[in-house]
mmCIF file of C-alpha atoms in Angstrom:
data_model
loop_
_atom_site.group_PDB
_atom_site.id
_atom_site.type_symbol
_atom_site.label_atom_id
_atom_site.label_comp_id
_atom_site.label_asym_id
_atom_site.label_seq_id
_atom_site.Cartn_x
_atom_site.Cartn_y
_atom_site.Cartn_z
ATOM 1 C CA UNK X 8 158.855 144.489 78.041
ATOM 2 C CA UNK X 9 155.575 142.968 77.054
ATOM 3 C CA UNK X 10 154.221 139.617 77.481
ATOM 4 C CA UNK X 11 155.042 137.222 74.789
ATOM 5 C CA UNK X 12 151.681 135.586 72.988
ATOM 6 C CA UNK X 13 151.963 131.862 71.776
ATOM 7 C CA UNK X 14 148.200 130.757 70.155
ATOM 8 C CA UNK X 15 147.061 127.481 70.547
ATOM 9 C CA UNK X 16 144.938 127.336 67.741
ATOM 10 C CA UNK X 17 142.237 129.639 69.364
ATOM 11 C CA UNK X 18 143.550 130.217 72.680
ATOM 12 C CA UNK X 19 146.589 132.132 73.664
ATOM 13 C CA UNK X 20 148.783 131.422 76.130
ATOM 14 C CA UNK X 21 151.031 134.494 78.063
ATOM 15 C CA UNK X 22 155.188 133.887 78.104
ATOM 16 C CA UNK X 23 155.693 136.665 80.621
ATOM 17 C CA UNK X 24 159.136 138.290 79.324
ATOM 18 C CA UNK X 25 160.383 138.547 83.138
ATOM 19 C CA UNK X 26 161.356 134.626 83.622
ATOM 20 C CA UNK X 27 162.828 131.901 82.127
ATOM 21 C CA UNK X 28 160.980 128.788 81.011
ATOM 22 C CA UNK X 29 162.116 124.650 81.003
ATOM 23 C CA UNK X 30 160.919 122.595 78.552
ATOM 24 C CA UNK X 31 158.620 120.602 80.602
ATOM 25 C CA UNK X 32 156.527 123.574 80.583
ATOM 26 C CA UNK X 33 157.576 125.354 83.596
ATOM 27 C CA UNK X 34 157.953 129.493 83.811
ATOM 28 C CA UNK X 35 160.942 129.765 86.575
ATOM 29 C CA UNK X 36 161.469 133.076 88.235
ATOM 30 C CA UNK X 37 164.929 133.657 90.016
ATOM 31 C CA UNK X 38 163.758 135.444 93.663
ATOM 32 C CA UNK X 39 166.697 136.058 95.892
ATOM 33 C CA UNK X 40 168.178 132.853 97.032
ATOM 34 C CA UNK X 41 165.526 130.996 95.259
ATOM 35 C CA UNK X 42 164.104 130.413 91.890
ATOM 36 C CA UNK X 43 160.411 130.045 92.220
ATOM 37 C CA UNK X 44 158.194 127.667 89.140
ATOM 38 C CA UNK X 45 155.488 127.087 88.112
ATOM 39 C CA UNK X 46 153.424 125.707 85.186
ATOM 40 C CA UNK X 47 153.294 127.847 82.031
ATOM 41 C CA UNK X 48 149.925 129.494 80.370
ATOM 42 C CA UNK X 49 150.627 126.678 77.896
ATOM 43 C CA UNK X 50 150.785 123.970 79.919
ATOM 44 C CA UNK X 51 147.679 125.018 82.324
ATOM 45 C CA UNK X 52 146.012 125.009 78.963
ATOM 46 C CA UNK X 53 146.892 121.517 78.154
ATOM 47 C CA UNK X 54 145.583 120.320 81.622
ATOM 48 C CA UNK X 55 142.360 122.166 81.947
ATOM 49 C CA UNK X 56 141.243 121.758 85.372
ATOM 50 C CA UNK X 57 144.304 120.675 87.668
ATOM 51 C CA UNK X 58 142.360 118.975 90.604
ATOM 52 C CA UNK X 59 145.012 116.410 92.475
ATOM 53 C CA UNK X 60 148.896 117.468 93.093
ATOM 54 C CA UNK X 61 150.847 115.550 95.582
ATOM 55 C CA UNK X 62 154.813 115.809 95.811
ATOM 56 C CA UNK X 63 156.778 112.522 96.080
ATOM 57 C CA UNK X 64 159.413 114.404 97.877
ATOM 58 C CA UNK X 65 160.137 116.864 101.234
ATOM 59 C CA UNK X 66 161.373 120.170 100.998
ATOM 60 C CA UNK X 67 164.838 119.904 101.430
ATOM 61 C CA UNK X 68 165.712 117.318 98.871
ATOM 62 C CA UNK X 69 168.336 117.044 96.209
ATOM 63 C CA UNK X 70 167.635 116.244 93.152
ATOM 64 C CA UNK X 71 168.710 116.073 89.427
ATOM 65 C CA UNK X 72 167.676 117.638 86.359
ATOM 66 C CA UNK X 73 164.833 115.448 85.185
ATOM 67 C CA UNK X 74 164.078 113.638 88.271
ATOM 68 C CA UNK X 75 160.524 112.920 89.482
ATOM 69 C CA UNK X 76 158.892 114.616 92.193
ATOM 70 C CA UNK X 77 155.582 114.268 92.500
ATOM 71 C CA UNK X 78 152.154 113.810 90.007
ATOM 72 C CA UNK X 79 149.090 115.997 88.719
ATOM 73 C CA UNK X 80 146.017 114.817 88.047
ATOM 74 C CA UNK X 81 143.521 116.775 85.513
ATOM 75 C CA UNK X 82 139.847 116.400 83.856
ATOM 76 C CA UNK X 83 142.835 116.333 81.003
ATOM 77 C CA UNK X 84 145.621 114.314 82.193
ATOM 78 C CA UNK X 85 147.412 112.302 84.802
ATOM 79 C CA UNK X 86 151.342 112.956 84.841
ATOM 80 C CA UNK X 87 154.421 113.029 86.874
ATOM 81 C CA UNK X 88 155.952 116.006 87.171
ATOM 82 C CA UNK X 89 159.705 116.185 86.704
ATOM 83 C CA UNK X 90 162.291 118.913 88.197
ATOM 84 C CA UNK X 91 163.279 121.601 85.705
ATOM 85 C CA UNK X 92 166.660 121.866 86.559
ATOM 86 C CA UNK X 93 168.817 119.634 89.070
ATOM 87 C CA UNK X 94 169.376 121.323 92.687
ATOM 88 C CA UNK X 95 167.643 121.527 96.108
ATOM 89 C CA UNK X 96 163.871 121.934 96.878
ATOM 90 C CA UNK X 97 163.424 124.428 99.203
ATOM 91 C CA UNK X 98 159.577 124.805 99.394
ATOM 92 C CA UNK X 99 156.378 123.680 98.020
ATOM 93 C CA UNK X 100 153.472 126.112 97.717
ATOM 94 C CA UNK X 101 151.469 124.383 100.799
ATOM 95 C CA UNK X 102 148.046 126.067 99.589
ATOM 96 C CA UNK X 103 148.264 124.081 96.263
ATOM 97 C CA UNK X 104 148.066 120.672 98.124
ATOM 98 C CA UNK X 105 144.492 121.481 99.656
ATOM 99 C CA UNK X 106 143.322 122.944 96.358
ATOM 100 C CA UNK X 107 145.309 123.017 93.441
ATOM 101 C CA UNK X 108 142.803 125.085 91.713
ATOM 102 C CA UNK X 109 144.832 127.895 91.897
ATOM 103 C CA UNK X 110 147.235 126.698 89.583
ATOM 104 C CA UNK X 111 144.148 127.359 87.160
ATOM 105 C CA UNK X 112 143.075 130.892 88.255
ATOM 106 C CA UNK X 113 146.413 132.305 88.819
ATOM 107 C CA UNK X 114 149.319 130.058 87.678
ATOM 108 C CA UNK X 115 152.142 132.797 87.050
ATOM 109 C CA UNK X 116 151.019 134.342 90.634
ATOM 110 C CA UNK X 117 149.247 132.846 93.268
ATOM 111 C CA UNK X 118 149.331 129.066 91.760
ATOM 112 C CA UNK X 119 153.028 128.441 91.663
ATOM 113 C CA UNK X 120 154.364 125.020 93.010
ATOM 114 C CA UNK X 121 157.994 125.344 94.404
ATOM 115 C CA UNK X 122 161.203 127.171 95.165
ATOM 116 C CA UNK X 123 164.336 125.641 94.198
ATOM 117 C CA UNK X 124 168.277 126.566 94.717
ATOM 118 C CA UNK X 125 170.831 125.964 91.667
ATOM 119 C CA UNK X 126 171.369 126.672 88.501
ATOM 120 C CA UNK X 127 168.925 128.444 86.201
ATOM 121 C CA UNK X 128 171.533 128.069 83.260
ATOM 122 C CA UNK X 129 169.892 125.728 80.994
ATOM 123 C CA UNK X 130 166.549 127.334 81.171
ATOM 124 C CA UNK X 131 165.077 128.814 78.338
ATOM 125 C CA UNK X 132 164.457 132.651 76.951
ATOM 126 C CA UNK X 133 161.180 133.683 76.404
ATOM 127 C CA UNK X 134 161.630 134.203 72.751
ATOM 128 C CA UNK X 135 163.821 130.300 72.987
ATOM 129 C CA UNK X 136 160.479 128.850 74.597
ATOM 130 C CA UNK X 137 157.871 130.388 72.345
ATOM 131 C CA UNK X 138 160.462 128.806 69.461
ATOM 132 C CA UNK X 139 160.128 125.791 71.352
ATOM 133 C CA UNK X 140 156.776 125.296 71.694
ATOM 134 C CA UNK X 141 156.415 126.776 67.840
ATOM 135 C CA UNK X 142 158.534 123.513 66.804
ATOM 136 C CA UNK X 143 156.281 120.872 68.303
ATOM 137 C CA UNK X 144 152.946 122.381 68.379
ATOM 138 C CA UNK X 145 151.674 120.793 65.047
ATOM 139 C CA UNK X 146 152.933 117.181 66.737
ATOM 140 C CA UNK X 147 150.654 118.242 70.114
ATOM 141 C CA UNK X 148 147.610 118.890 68.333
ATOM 142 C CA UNK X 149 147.787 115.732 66.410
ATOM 143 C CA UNK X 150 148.411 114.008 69.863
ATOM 144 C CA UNK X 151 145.441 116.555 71.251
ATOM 145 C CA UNK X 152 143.121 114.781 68.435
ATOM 146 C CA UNK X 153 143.950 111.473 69.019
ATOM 147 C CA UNK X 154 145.754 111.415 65.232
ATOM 148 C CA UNK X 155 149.360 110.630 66.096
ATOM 149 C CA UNK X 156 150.115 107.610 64.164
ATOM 150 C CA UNK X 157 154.173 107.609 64.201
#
């Protein structure tokens, strides 16, 4: 199956059909024992150049849905980043730490961030994330412009 296409005005951003997405913006990608995520087209295009990642956590931790586990820093934004679903981290992509450029150049390959165990249930579609993002991209550009005034 093809690639899904969501345009950000412009730009459009890939929802590979083979994985499921959160909405935080994550792709996941169920690998044996393992789901492996990563930030979305969308969300790398949000960020621009990644250039900081640091994890607040070891591999090996529990956590829940929702929880924090580390921050990103961006000629965009600083954030935290948040867990996609709850369960245990099993790895981070070590690479990413000493440059997380890679996010940028390859971010549904080469640039994910971790491997998790548990359960990929509440994870979105591809066609339920594109209708996702669909329903709240005219409040992002507004927030992308500065105009949000709610």
């Amino acid at each position: 199956m093809p690639d899904l296409v969501f345009m950000m005005g412009k730009f459009s951003a890939a929802i590979p059909c083979d994985r499921r997405y959160a909405r935080n913006h994550m792709w996941a990608k169920p690998e044996a024992e393992r789901i492996r995520f990563g930030f979305t087209a969308y969300a790398v295009r949000l960020l621009q150049d990644v250039y900081f990642l640091e994890w607040s956590l070891d591999a090996g931790s529990t956590v829940r849905d929702r929880q924090e586990i580390g921050s990103i820093e961006s000629s965009k934004a600083e954030s935290s980043l948040y867990a996609p679903i709850a369960g245990v981290v099993r790895a981070f992509n070590e690479a990413l730490l000493a440059d997380p450029s890679g996010i940028n150049l390859d971010n549904y390959a080469a640039g994910w961030l971790f491997d998790m165990a548990g359960d990929p249930t509440p994870l979105l579609s591809p066609d339920a994330y594109v209708a996702f993002l669909a329903a709240g991209w005219e409040a992002t550009q507004r927030t992308l412009k500065g105009q949000l005034n709610d």
